[in-house]
mmCIF file of C-alpha atoms in Angstrom:
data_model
loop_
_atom_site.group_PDB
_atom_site.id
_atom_site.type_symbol
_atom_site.label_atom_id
_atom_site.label_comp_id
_atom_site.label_asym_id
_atom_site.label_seq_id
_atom_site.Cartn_x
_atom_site.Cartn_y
_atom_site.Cartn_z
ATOM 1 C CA UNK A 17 -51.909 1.298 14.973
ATOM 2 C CA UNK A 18 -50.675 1.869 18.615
ATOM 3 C CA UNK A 19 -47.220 3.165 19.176
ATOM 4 C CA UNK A 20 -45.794 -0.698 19.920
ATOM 5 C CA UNK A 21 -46.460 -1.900 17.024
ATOM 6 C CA UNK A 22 -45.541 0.894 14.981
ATOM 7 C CA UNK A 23 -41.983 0.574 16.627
ATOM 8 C CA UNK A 24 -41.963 -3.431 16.268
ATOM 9 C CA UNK A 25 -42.626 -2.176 12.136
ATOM 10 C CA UNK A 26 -39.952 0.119 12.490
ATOM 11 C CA UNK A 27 -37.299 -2.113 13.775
ATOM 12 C CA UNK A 28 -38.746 -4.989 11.544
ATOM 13 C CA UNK A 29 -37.647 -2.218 8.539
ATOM 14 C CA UNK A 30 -33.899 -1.230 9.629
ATOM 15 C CA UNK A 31 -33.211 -4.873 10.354
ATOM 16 C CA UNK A 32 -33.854 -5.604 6.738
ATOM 17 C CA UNK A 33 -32.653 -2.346 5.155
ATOM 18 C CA UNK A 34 -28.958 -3.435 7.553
ATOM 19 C CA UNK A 35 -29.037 -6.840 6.415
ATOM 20 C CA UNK A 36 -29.411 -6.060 3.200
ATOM 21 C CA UNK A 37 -26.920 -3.385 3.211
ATOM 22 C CA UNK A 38 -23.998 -5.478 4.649
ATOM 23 C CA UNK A 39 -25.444 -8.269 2.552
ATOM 24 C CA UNK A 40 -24.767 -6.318 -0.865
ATOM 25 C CA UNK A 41 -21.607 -4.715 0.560
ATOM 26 C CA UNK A 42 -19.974 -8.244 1.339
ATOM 27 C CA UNK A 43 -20.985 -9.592 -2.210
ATOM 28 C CA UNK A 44 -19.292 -6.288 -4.024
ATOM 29 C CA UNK A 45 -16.211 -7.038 -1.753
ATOM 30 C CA UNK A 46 -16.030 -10.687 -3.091
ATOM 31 C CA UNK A 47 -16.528 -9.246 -7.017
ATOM 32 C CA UNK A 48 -13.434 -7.362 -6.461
ATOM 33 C CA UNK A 49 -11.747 -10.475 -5.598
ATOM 34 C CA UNK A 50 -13.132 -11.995 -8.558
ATOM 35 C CA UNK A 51 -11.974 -9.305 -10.575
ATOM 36 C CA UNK A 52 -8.389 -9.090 -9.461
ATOM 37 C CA UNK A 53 -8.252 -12.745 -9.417
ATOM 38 C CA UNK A 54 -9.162 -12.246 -13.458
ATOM 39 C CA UNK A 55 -6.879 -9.951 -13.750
ATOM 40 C CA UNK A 56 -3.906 -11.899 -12.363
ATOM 41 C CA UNK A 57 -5.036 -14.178 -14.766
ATOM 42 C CA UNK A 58 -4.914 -12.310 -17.783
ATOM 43 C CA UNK A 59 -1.459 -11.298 -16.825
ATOM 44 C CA UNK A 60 -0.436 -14.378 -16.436
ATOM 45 C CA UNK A 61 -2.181 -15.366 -19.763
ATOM 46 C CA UNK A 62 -0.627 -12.578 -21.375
ATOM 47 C CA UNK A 63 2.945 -12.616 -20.328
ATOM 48 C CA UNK A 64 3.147 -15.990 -21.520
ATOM 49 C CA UNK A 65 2.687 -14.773 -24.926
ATOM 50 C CA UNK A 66 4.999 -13.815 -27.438
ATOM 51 C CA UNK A 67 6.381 -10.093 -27.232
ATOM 52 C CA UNK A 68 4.630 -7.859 -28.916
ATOM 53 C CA UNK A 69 5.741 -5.895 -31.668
ATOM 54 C CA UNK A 70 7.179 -2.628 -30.814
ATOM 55 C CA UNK A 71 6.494 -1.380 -34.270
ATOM 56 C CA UNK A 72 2.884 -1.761 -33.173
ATOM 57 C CA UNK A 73 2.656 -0.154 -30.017
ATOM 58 C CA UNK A 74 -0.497 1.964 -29.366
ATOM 59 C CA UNK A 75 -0.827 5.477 -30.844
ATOM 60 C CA UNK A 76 -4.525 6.032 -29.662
ATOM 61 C CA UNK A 77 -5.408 5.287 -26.305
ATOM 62 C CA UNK A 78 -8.703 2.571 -27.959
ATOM 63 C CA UNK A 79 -5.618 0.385 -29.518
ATOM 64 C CA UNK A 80 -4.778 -0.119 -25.493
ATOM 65 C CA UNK A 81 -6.660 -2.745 -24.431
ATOM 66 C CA UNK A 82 -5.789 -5.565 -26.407
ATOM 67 C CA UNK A 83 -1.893 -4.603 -25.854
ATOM 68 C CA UNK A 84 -1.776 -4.301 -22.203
ATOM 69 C CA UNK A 85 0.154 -6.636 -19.849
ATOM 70 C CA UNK A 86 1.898 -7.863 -23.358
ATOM 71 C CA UNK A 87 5.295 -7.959 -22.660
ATOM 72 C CA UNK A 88 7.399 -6.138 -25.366
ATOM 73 C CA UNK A 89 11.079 -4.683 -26.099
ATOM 74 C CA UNK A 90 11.764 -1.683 -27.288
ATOM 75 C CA UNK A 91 14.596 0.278 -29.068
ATOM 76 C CA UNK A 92 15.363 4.184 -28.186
ATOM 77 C CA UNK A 93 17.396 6.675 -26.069
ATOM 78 C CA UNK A 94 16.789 7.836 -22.624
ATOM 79 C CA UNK A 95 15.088 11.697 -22.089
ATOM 80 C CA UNK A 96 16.918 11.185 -18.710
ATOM 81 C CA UNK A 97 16.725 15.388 -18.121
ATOM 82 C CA UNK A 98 12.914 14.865 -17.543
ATOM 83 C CA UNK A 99 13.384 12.077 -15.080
ATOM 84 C CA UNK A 100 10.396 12.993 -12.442
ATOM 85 C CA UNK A 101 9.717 10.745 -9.010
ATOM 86 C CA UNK A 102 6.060 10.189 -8.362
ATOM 87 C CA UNK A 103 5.540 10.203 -4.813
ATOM 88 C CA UNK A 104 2.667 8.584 -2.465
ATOM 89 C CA UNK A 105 3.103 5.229 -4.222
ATOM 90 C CA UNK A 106 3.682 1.832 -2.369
ATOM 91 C CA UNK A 107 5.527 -1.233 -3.009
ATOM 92 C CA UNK A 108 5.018 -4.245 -1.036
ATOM 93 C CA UNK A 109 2.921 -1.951 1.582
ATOM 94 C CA UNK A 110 5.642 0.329 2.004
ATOM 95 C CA UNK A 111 5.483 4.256 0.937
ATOM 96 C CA UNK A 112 7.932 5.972 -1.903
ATOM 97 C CA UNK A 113 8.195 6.936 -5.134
ATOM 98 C CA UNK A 114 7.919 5.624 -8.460
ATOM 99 C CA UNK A 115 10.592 6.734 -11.188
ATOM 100 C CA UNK A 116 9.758 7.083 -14.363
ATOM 101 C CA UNK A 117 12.142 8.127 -17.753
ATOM 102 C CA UNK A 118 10.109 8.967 -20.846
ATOM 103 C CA UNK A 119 12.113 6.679 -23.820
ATOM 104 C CA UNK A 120 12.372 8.179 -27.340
ATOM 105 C CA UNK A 121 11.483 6.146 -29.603
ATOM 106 C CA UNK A 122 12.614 6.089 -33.634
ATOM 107 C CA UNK A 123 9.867 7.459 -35.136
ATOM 108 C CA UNK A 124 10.257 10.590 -32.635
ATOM 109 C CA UNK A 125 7.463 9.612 -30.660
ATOM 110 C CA UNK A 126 8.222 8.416 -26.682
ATOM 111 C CA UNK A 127 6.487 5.996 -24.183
ATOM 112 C CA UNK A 128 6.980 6.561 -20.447
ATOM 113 C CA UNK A 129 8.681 4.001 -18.656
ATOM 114 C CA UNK A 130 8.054 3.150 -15.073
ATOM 115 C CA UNK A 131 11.898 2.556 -14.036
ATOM 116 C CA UNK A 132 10.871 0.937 -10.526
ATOM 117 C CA UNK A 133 10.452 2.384 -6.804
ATOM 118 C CA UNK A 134 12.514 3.567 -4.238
ATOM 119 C CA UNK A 135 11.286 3.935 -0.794
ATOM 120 C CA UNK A 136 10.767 7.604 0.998
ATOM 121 C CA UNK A 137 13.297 8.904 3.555
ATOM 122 C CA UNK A 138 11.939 8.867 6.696
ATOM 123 C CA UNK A 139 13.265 12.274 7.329
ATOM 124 C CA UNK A 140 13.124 14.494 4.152
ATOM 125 C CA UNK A 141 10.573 13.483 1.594
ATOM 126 C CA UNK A 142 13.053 15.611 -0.973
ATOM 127 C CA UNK A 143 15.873 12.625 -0.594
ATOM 128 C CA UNK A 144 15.377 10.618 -4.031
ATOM 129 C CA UNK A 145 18.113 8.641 -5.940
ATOM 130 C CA UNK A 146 17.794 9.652 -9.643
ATOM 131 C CA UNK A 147 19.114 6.077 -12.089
ATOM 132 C CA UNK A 148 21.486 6.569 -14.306
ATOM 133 C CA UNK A 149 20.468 7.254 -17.669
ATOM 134 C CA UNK A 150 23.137 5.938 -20.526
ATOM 135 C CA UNK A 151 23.233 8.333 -23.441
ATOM 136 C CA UNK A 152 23.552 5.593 -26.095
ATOM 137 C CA UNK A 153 20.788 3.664 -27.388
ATOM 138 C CA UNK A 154 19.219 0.353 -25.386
ATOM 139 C CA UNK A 155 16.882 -2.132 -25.822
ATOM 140 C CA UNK A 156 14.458 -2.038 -22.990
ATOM 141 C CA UNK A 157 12.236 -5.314 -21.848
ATOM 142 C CA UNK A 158 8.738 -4.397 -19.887
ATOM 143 C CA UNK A 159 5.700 -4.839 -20.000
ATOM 144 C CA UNK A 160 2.235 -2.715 -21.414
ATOM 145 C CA UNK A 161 0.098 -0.887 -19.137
ATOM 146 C CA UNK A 162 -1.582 2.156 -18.558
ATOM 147 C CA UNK A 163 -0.721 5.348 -17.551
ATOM 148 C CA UNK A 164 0.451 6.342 -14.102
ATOM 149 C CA UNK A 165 -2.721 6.567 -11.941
ATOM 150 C CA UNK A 166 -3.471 9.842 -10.893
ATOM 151 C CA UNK A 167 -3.906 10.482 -6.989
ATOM 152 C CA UNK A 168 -6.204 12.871 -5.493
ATOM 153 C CA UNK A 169 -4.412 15.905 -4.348
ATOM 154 C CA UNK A 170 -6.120 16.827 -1.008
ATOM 155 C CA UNK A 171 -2.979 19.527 -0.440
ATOM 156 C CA UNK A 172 -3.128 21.167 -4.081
ATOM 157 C CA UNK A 173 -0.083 19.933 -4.515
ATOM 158 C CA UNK A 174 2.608 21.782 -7.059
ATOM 159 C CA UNK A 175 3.116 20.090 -10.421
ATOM 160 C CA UNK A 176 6.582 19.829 -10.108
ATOM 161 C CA UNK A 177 8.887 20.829 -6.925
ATOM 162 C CA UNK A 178 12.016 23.289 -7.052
ATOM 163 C CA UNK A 179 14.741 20.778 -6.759
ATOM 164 C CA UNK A 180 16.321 18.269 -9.403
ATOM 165 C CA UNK A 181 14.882 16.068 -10.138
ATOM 166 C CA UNK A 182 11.730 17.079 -9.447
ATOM 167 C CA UNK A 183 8.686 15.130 -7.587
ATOM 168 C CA UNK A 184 5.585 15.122 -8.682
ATOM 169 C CA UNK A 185 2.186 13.820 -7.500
ATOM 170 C CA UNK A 186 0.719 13.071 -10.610
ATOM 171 C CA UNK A 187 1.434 13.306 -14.304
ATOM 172 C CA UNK A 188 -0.846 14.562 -17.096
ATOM 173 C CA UNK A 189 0.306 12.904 -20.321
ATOM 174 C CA UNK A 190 -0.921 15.410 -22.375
ATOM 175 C CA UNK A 191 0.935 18.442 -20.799
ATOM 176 C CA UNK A 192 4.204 15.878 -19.962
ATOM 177 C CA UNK A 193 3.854 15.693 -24.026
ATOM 178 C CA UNK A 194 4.723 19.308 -23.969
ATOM 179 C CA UNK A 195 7.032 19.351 -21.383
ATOM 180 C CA UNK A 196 9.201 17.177 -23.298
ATOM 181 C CA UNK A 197 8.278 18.462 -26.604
ATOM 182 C CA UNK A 198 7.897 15.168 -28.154
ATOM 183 C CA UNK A 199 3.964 13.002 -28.656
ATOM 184 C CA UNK A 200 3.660 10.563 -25.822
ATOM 185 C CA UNK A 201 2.166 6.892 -26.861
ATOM 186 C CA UNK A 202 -1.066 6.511 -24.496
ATOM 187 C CA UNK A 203 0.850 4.343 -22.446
ATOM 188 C CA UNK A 204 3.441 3.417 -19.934
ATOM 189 C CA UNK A 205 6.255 0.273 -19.039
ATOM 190 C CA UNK A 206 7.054 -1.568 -16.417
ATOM 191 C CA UNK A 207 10.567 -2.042 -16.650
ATOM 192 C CA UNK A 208 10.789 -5.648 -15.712
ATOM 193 C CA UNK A 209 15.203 -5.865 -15.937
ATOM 194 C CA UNK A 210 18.016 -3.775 -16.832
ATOM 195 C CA UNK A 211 18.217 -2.421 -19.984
ATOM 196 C CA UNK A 212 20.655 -3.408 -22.548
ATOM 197 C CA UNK A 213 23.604 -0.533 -23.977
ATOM 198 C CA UNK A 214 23.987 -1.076 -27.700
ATOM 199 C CA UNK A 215 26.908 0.355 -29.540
ATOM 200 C CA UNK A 216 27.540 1.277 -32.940
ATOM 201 C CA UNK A 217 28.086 -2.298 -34.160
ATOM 202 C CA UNK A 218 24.761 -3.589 -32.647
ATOM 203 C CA UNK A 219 26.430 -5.414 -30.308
ATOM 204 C CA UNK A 220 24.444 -4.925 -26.700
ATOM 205 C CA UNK A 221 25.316 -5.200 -23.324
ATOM 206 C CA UNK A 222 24.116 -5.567 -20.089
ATOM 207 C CA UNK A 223 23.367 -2.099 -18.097
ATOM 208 C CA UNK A 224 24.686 -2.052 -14.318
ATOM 209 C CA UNK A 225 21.101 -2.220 -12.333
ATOM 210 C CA UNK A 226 19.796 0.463 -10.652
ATOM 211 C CA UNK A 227 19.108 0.671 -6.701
ATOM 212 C CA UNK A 228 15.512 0.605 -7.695
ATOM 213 C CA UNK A 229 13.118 -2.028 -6.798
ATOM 214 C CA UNK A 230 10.497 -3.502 -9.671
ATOM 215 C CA UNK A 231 8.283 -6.191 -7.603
ATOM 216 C CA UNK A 232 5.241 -4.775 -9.535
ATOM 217 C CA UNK A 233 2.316 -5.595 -7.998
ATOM 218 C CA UNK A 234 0.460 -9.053 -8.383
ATOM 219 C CA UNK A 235 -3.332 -8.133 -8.620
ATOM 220 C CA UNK A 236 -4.258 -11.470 -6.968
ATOM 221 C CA UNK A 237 -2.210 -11.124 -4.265
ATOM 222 C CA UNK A 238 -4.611 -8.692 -2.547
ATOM 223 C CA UNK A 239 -7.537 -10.436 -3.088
ATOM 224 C CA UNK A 240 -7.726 -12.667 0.178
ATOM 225 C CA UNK A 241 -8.446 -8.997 1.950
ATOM 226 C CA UNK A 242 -11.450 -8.508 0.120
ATOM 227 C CA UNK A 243 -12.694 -12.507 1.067
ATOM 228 C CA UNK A 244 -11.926 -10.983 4.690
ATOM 229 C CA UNK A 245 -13.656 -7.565 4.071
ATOM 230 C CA UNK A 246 -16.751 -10.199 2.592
ATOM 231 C CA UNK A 247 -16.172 -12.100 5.912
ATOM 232 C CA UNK A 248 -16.954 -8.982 8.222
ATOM 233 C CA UNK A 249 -19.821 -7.574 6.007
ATOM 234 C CA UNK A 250 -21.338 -11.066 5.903
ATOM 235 C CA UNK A 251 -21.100 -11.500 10.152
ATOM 236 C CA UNK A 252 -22.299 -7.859 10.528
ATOM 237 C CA UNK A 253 -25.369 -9.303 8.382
ATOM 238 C CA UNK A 254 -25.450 -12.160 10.393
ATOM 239 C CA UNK A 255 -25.591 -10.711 14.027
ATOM 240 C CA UNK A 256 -28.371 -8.068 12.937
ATOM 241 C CA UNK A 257 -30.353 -10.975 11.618
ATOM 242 C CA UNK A 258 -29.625 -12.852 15.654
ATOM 243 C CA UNK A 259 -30.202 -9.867 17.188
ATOM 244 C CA UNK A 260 -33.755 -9.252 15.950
ATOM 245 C CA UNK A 261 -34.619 -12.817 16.526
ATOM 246 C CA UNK A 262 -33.098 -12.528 19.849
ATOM 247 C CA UNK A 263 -35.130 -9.242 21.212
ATOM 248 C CA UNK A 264 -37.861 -9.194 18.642
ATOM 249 C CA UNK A 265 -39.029 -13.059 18.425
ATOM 250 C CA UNK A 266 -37.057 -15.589 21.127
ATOM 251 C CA UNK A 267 -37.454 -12.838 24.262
ATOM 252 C CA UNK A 268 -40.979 -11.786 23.836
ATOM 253 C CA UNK A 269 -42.026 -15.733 23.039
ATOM 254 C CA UNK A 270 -40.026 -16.169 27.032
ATOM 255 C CA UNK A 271 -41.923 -13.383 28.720
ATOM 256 C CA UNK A 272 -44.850 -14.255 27.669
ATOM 257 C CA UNK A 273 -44.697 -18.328 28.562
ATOM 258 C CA UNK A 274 -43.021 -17.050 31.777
ATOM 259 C CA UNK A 275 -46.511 -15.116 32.223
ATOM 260 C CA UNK A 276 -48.782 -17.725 31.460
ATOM 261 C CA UNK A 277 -46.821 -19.940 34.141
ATOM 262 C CA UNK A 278 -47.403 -17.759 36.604
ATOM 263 C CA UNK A 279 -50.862 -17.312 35.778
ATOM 264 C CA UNK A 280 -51.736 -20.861 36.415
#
């Protein structure tokens, strides 16, 4: 095999290994538009339900699944001294911090509650607005999910900072469960409105909201990036594909009719 056809098997070989790279890579962009397309659904699906019992509420992270995105109200008192501000998490694009109040709950037991987002200060990171936190009892509406997600701490970042309250990257449930000294449910709430203030007659009213924003984020709503993440995977397929039939098949077919032509 002489050395020009060895390269002609060559380029033959990357052309399909790159098609069928960006091929694969635009189909696994448009499953993960499927899948937060499903998602959205099953929100949706779920949300429309009735609220689920609070009585019921997971214990054991494998009772999870078929409670989350239920929507649900709940009955307890603020741990509002272990208020903590996760920070690097976005909101409608934008960078800040997510606040979150761990709720005890009657049986002793307490479920972190994701109180909404505040944005960053452009100019000290350390500049976060802590909600208040009424001592009495409320009723609280929001809506099952998982934990916090945990970010990846390139910078080793501290657990906790100096100042009150304190910002944290990420939080561990099971040492938060110390922290606080009281057993964490394997879950968390989106807060989806102010909470209600009950007093000692039952009767419950309205909390003042908090300067906190809770536009939690619709899953399908970034799924038309992945169709255009699919779009450039599928033309980067599609221009390797011309660009071997241009210099491997259409120019050598021309150079070698322009060379019988000017044989005869």
């Amino acid at each position: 095999m002489n050395k020009s056809v060895r390269l002609r098997w060559f380029i033959g070989l990357a052309t399909l290994a790159g098609m069928a790279l960006t091929a694969k890579l635009g189909f696994w962009q448009l499953q993960r538009a499927q899948d937060k397309i499903n998602r959205a659904s099953l929100i949706a699906q779920r949300m429309g339900e009735a609220d689920w019992p609070a009585s019921e509420l997971a214990k054991a992270p494998e009772d999870l699944p078929q409670q989350l995105h239920r929507s649900v109200r709940v009955t307890g008192t603020w741990l509002a001294q272990h208020t903590v501000h996760l920070e690097n998490r976005q909101m409608n694009g934008r960078p800040g911090f997510i606040t979150l109040t761990p709720l005890l709950l009657s049986d002793g037991t307490a479920v972190l509650v994701q109180r909404g987002w505040q944005p960053r200060h452009r100019l000290d990171r350390t500049q976060v607005q802590t909600p208040f936190s009424p001592p009495q009892t409320i009723v609280l509406h929001g809506r099952i999910a998982s934990p916090p997600s945990q970010l990846f701490d390139f910078n080793n970042h501290p657990a906790a900072t100096t100042e009150h309250p304190p910002i944290r990257l990420n939080i561990e449930p099971r040492a938060f469960a110390q922290e606080i000294k009281h057993p964490l449910r394997p879950l968390s709430l989106l807060q989806l409105e102010p909470e209600h203030i009950c007093s000692s007659d039952h009767l419950c009213q309205p909390a003042a909201d908090q300067p906190l924003l809770r536009q939690w984020a619709d899953p399908a709503q970034n799924s038309s990036k992945h169709h255009g993440y699919a779009f450039q995977w599928f033309a980067l397929c599609t221009l390797i594909a011309g660009l071997f039939i241009w210099f491997q098949i259409i120019q050598p077919l021309r150079r070698h009719a322009n060379s019988v032509r000017c044989q005869l």
